[in-house]
PDB file of C-alpha atoms in Angstrom:
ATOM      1  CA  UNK A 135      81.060  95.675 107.093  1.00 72.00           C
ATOM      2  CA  UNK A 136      82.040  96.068 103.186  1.00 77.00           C
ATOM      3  CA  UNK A 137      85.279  95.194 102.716  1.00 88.00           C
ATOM      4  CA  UNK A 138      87.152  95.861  99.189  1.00 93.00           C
ATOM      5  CA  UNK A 139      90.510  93.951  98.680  1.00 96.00           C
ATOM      6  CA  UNK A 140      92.785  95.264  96.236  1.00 97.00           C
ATOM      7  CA  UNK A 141      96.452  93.265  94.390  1.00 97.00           C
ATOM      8  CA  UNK A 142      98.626  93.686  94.202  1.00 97.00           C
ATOM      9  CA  UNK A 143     100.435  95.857  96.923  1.00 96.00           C
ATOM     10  CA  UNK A 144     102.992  97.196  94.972  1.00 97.00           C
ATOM     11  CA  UNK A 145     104.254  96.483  91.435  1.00 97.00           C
ATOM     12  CA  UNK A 146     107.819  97.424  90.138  1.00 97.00           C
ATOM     13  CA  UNK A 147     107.839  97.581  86.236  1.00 97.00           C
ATOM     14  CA  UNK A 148     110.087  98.674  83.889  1.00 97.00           C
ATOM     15  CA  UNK A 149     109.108 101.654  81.875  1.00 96.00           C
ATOM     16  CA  UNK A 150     106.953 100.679  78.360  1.00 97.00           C
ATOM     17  CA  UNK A 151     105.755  97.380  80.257  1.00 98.00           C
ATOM     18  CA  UNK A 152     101.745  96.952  81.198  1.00 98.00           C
ATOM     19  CA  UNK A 153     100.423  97.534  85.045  1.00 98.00           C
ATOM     20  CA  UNK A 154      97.087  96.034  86.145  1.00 98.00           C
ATOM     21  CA  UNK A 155      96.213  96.406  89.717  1.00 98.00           C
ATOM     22  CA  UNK A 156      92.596  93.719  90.801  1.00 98.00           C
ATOM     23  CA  UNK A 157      89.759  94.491  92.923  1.00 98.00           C
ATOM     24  CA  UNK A 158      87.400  92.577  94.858  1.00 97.00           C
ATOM     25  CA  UNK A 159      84.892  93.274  96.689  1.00 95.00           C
ATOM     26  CA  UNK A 160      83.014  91.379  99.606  1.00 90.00           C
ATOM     27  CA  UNK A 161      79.450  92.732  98.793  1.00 91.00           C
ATOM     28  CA  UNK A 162      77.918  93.590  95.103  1.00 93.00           C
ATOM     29  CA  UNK A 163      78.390  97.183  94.766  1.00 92.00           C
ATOM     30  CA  UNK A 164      76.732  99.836  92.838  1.00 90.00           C
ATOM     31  CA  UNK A 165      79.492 101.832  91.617  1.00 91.00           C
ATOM     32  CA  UNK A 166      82.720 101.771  91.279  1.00 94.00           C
ATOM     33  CA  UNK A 167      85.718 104.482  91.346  1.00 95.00           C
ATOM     34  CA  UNK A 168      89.612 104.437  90.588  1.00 97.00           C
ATOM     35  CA  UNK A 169      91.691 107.370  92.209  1.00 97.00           C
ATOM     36  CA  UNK A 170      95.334 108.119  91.924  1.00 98.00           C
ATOM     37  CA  UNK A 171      97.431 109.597  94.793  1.00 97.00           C
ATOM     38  CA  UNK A 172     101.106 110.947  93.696  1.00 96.00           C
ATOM     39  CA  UNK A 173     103.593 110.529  96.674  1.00 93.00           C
ATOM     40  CA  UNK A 174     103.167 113.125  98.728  1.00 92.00           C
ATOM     41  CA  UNK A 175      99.632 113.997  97.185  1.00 95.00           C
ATOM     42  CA  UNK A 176      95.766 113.657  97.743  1.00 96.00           C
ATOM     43  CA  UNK A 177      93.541 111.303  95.994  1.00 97.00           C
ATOM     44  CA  UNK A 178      92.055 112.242  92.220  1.00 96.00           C
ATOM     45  CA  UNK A 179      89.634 110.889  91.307  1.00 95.00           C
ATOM     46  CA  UNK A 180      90.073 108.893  87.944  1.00 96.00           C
ATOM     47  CA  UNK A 181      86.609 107.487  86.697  1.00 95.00           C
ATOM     48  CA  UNK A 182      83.253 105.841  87.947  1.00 94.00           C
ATOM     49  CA  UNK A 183      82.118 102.440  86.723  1.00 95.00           C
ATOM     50  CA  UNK A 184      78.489 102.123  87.470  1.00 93.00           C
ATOM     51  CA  UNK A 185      77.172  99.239  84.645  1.00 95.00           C
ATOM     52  CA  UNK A 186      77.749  95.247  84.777  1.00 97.00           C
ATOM     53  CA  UNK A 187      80.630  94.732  82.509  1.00 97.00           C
ATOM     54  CA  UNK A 188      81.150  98.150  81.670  1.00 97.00           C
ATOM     55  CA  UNK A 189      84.541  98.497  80.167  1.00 98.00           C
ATOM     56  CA  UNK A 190      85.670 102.696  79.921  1.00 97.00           C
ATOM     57  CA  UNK A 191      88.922 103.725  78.598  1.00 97.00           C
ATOM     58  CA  UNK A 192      91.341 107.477  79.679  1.00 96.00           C
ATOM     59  CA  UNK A 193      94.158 106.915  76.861  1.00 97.00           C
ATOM     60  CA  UNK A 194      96.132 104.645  77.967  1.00 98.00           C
ATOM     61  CA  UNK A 195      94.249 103.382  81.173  1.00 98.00           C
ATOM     62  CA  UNK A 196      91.491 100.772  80.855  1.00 98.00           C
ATOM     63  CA  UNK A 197      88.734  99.846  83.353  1.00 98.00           C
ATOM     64  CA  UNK A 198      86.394  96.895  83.946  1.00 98.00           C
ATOM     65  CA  UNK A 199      83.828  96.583  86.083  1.00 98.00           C
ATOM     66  CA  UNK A 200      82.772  92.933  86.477  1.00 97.00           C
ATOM     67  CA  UNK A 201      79.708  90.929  85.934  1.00 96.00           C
ATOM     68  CA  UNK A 202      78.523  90.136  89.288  1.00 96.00           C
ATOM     69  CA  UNK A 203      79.551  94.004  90.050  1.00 96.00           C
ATOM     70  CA  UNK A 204      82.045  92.977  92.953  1.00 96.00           C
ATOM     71  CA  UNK A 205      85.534  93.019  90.654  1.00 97.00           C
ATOM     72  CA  UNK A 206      87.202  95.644  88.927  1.00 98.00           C
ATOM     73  CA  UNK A 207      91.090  95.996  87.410  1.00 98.00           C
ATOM     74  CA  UNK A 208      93.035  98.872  86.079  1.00 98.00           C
ATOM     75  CA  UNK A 209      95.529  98.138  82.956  1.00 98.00           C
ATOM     76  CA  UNK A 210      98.091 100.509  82.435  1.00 98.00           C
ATOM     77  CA  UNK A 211      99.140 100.627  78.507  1.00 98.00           C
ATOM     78  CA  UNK A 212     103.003 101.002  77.856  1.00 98.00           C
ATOM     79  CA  UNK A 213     103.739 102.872  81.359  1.00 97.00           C
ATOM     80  CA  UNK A 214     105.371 105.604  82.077  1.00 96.00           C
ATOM     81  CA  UNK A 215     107.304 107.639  84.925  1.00 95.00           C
ATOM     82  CA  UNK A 216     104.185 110.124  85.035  1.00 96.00           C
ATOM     83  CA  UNK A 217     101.833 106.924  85.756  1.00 97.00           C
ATOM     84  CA  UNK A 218     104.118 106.771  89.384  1.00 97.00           C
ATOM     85  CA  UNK A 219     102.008 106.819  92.389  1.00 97.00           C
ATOM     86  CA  UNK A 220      99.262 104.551  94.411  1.00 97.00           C
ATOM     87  CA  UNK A 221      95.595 103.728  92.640  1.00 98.00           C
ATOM     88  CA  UNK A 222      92.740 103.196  94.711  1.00 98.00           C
ATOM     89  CA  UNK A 223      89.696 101.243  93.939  1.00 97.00           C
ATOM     90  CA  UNK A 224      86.726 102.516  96.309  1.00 95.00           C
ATOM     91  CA  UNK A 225      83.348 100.957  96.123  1.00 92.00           C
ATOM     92  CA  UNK A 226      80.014 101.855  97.536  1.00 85.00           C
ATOM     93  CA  UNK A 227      77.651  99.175  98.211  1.00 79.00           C
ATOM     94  CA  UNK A 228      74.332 101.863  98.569  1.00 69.00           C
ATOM     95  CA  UNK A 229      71.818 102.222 101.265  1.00 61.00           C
ATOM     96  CA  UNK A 230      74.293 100.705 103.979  1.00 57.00           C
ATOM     97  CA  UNK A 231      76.702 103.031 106.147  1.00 60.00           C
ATOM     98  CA  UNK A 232      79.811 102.162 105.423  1.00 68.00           C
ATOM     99  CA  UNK A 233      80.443 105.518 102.660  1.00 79.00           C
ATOM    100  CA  UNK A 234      82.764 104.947  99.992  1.00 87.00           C
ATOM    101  CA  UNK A 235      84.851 102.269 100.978  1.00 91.00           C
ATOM    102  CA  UNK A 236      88.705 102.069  99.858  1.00 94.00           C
ATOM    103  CA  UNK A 237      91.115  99.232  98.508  1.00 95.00           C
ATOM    104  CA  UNK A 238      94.224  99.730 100.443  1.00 96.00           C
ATOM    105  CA  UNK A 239      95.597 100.385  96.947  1.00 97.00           C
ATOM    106  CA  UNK A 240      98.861  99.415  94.686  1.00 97.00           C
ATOM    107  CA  UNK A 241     101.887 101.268  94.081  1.00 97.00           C
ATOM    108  CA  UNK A 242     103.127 101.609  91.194  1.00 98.00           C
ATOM    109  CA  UNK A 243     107.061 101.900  90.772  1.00 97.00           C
ATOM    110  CA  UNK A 244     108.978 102.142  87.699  1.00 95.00           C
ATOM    111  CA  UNK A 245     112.221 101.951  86.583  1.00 89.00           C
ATOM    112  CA  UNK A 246     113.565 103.954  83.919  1.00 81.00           C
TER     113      UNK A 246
ATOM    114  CA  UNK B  32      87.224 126.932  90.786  1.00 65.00           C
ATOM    115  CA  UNK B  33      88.827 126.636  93.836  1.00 79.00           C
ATOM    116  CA  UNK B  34      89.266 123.615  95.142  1.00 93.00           C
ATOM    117  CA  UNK B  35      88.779 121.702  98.833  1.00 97.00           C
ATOM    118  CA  UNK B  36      90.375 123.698 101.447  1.00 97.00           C
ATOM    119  CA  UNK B  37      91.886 121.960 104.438  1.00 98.00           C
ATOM    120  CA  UNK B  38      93.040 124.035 107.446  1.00 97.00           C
ATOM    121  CA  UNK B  39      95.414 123.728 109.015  1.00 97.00           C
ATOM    122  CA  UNK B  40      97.585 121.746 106.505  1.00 97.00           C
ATOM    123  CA  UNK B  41     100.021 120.652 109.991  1.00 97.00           C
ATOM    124  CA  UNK B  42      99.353 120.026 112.997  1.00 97.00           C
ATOM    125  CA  UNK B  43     101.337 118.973 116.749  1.00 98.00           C
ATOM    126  CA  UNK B  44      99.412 118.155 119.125  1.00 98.00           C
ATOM    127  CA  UNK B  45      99.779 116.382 122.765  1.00 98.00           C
ATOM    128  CA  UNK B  46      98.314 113.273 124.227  1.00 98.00           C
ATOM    129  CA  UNK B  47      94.807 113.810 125.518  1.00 98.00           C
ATOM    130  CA  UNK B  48      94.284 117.088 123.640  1.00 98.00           C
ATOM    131  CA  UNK B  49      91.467 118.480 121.492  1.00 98.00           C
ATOM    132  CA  UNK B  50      91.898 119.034 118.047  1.00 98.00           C
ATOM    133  CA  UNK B  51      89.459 120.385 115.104  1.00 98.00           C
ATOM    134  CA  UNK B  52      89.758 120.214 111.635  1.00 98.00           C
ATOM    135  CA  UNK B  53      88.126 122.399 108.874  1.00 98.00           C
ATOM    136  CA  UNK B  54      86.714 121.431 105.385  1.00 98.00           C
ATOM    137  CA  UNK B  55      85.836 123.939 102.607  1.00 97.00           C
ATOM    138  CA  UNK B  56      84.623 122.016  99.923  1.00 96.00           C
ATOM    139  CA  UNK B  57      84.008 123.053  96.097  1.00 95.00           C
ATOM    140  CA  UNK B  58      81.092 125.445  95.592  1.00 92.00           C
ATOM    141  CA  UNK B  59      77.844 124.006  94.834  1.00 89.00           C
ATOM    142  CA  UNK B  60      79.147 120.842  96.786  1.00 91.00           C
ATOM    143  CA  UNK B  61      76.807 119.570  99.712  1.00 90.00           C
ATOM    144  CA  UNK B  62      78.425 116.390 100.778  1.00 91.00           C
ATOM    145  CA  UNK B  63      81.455 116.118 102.504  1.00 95.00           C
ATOM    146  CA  UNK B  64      83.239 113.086 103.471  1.00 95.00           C
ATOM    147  CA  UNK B  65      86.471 112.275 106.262  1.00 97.00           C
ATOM    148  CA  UNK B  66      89.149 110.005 105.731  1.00 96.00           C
ATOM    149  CA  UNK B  67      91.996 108.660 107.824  1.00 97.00           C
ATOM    150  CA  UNK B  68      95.327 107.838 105.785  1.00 97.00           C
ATOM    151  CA  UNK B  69      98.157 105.741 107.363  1.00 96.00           C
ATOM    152  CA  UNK B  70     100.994 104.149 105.528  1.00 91.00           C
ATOM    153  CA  UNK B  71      99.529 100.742 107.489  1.00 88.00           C
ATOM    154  CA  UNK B  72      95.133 100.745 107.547  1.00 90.00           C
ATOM    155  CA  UNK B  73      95.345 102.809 104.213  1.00 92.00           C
ATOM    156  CA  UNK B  74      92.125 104.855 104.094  1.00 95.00           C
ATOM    157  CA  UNK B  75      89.567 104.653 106.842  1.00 94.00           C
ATOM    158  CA  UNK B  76      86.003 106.479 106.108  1.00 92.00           C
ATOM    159  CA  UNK B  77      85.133 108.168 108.765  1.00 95.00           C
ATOM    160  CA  UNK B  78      81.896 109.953 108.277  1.00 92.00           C
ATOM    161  CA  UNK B  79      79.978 111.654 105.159  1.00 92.00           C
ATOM    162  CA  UNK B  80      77.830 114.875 105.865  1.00 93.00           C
ATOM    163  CA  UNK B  81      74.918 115.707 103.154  1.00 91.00           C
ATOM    164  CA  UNK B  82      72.920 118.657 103.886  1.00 90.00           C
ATOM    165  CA  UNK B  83      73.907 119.417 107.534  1.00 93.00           C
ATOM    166  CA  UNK B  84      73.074 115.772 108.432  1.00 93.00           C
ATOM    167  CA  UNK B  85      75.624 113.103 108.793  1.00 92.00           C
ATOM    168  CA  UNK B  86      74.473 110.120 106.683  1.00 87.00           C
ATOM    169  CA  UNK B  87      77.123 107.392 106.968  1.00 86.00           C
ATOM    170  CA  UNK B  88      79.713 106.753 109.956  1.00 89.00           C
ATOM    171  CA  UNK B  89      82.578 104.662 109.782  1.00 90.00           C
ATOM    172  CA  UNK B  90      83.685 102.717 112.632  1.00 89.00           C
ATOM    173  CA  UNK B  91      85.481 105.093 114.759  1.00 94.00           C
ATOM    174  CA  UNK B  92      85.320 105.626 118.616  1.00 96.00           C
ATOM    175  CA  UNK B  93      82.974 108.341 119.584  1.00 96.00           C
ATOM    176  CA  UNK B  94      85.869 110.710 120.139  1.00 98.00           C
ATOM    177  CA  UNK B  95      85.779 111.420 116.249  1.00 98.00           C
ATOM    178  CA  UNK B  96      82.895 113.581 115.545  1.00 97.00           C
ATOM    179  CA  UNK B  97      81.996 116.159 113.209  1.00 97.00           C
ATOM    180  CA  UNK B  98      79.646 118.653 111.443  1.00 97.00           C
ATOM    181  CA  UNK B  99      78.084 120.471 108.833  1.00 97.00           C
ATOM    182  CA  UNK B 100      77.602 123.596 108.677  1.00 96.00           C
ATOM    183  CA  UNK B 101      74.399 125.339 106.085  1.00 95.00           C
ATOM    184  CA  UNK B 102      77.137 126.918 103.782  1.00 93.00           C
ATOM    185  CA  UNK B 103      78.763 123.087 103.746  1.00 94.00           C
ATOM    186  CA  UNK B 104      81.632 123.896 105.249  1.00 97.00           C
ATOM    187  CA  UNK B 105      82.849 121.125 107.613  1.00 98.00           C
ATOM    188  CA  UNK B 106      84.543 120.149 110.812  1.00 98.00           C
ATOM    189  CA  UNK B 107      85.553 117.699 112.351  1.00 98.00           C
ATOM    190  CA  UNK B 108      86.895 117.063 116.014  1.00 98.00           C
ATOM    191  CA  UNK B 109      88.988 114.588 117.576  1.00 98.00           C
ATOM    192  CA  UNK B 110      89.030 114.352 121.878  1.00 96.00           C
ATOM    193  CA  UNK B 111      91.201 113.114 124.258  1.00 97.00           C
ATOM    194  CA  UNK B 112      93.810 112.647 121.842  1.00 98.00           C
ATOM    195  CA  UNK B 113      96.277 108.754 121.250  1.00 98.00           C
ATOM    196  CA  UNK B 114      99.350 108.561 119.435  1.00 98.00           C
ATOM    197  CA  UNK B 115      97.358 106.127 117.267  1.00 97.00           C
ATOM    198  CA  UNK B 116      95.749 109.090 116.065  1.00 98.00           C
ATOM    199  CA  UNK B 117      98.487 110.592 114.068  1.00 98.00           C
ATOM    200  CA  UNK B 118      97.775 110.365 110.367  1.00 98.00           C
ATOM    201  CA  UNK B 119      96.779 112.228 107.542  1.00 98.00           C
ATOM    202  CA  UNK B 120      92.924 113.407 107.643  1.00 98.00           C
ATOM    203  CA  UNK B 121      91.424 113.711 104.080  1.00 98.00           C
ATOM    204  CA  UNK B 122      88.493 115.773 103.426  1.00 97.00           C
ATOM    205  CA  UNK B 123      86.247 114.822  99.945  1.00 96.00           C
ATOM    206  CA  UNK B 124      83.594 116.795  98.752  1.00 94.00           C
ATOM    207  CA  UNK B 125      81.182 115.542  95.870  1.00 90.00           C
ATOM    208  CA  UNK B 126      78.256 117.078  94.363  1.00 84.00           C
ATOM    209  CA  UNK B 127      75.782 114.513  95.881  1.00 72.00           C
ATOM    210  CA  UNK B 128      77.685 111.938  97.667  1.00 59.00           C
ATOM    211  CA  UNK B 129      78.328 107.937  96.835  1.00 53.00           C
ATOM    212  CA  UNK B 130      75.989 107.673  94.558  1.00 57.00           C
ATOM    213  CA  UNK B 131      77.065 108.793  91.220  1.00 61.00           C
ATOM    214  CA  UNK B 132      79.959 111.542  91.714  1.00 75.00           C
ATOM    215  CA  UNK B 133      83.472 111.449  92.340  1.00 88.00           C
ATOM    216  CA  UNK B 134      85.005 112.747  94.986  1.00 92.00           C
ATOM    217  CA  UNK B 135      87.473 115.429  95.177  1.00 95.00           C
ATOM    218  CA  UNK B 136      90.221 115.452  97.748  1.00 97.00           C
ATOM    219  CA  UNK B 137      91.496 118.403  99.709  1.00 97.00           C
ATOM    220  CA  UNK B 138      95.143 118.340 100.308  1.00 97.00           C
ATOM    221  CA  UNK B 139      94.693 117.142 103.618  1.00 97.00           C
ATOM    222  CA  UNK B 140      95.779 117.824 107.743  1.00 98.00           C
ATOM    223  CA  UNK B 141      99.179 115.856 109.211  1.00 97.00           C
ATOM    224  CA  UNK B 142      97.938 115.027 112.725  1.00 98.00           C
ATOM    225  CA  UNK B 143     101.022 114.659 114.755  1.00 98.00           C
ATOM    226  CA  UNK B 144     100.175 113.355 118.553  1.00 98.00           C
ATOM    227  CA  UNK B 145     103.172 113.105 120.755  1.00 98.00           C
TER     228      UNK B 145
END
């Protein structure tokens, strides 16, 4: 089945440095989504890449979608202690039934 | 709006039991999807319910099963409970499903099988 592999597993950072957390996927896809999950929270959902190359930016959070539509990153801008928590990449493949599949994610941590 | 309602928020149960879950999702919603969270698989699809009908499955045992219901409301049930089955089950709802929408969470059940 569709299997989406996300680095790294966690990343310590000290506050004001850059984050970017890689995904990779074993089948093209045809969209793309990020999701954040606070400790001790659900999933919310960030943003949907759906376009080769599509590049969409939230402040200061920046996402790619790659050529071949089976990468994707998310670059964290100047962090800070709100951006604390795990961020999923999940990617659906369409037409199969394997739903929206999940990177195991990265946590962010950072120190202050 | 109100968001996606997941009751009951805890839950004990004992080897070999029953359990069912519910799912309220977001008005105007009509696909629902289940997740399994644990600190070591991550999250695990489950299954995704459009319409009443289930239209993916993940690959779980047959003991997981759910349903749909016309208003969207879901359920899902887990038999003959294992202590492998003790994790955090996510409920998503989404306007149409995987194929343009994001998802939004509930806050989720803690399965606890002992």
């Amino acid at each position: 089945g569709q299997q989406v592999m996300q680095i790294p597993q966690y990343q310590h950072v000290q506050e004001g440095e850059d984050f970017t957390t890689y995904c990779n996927s074993s089948t093209t896809l045809s969209n793309i989504q990020w999701y954040k999950q606070r400790p001790g929270g659900h999933p919310v959902f960030l943003i949907q890449l759906v376009k080769s190359g599509e590049v969409k930016k939230q402040k200061r959070l920046t996402f790619q979608f790659g050529e071949a539509k089976k990468n994707s990153s998310l670059h964290i801008t100047a962090t800070q202690t709100t951006d604390v928590g795990t961020y999923f990449c999940a990617g659906y493949s369409g037409g199969g039934a394997d739903g929206l599949t999940f990177g195991k994610g990265t946590h962010l941590i950072i120190q202050p | 709006k109100a968001g996606v309602t997941q009751t009951p928020r805890y839950l004990i149960k004992t080897r070999g039991q029953q359990v069912t879950l519910s799912c309220s999702p977001i008005s105007g919603h009509r696909s629902v999807s289940w997740y399994q969270q644990t600190p070591g698989q991550g999250l695990q699809f489950l299954f995704e319910y459009f319409s009443e009908t289930q239209r993916n499955k993940g690959n779980f045992p047959g003991r997981f099963s759910g349903r749909q219901f016309s208003n969207s409301r879901s359920e899902m049930n887990v038999s003959t409970l294992e202590l492998g089955d003790s994790a955090l089950y996510l409920c998503a709802s989404s306007l149409a499903g995987t194929e343009g929408y994001g998802y939004t969470f509930g806050s989720g059940t803690r399965l606890t099988v002992v």
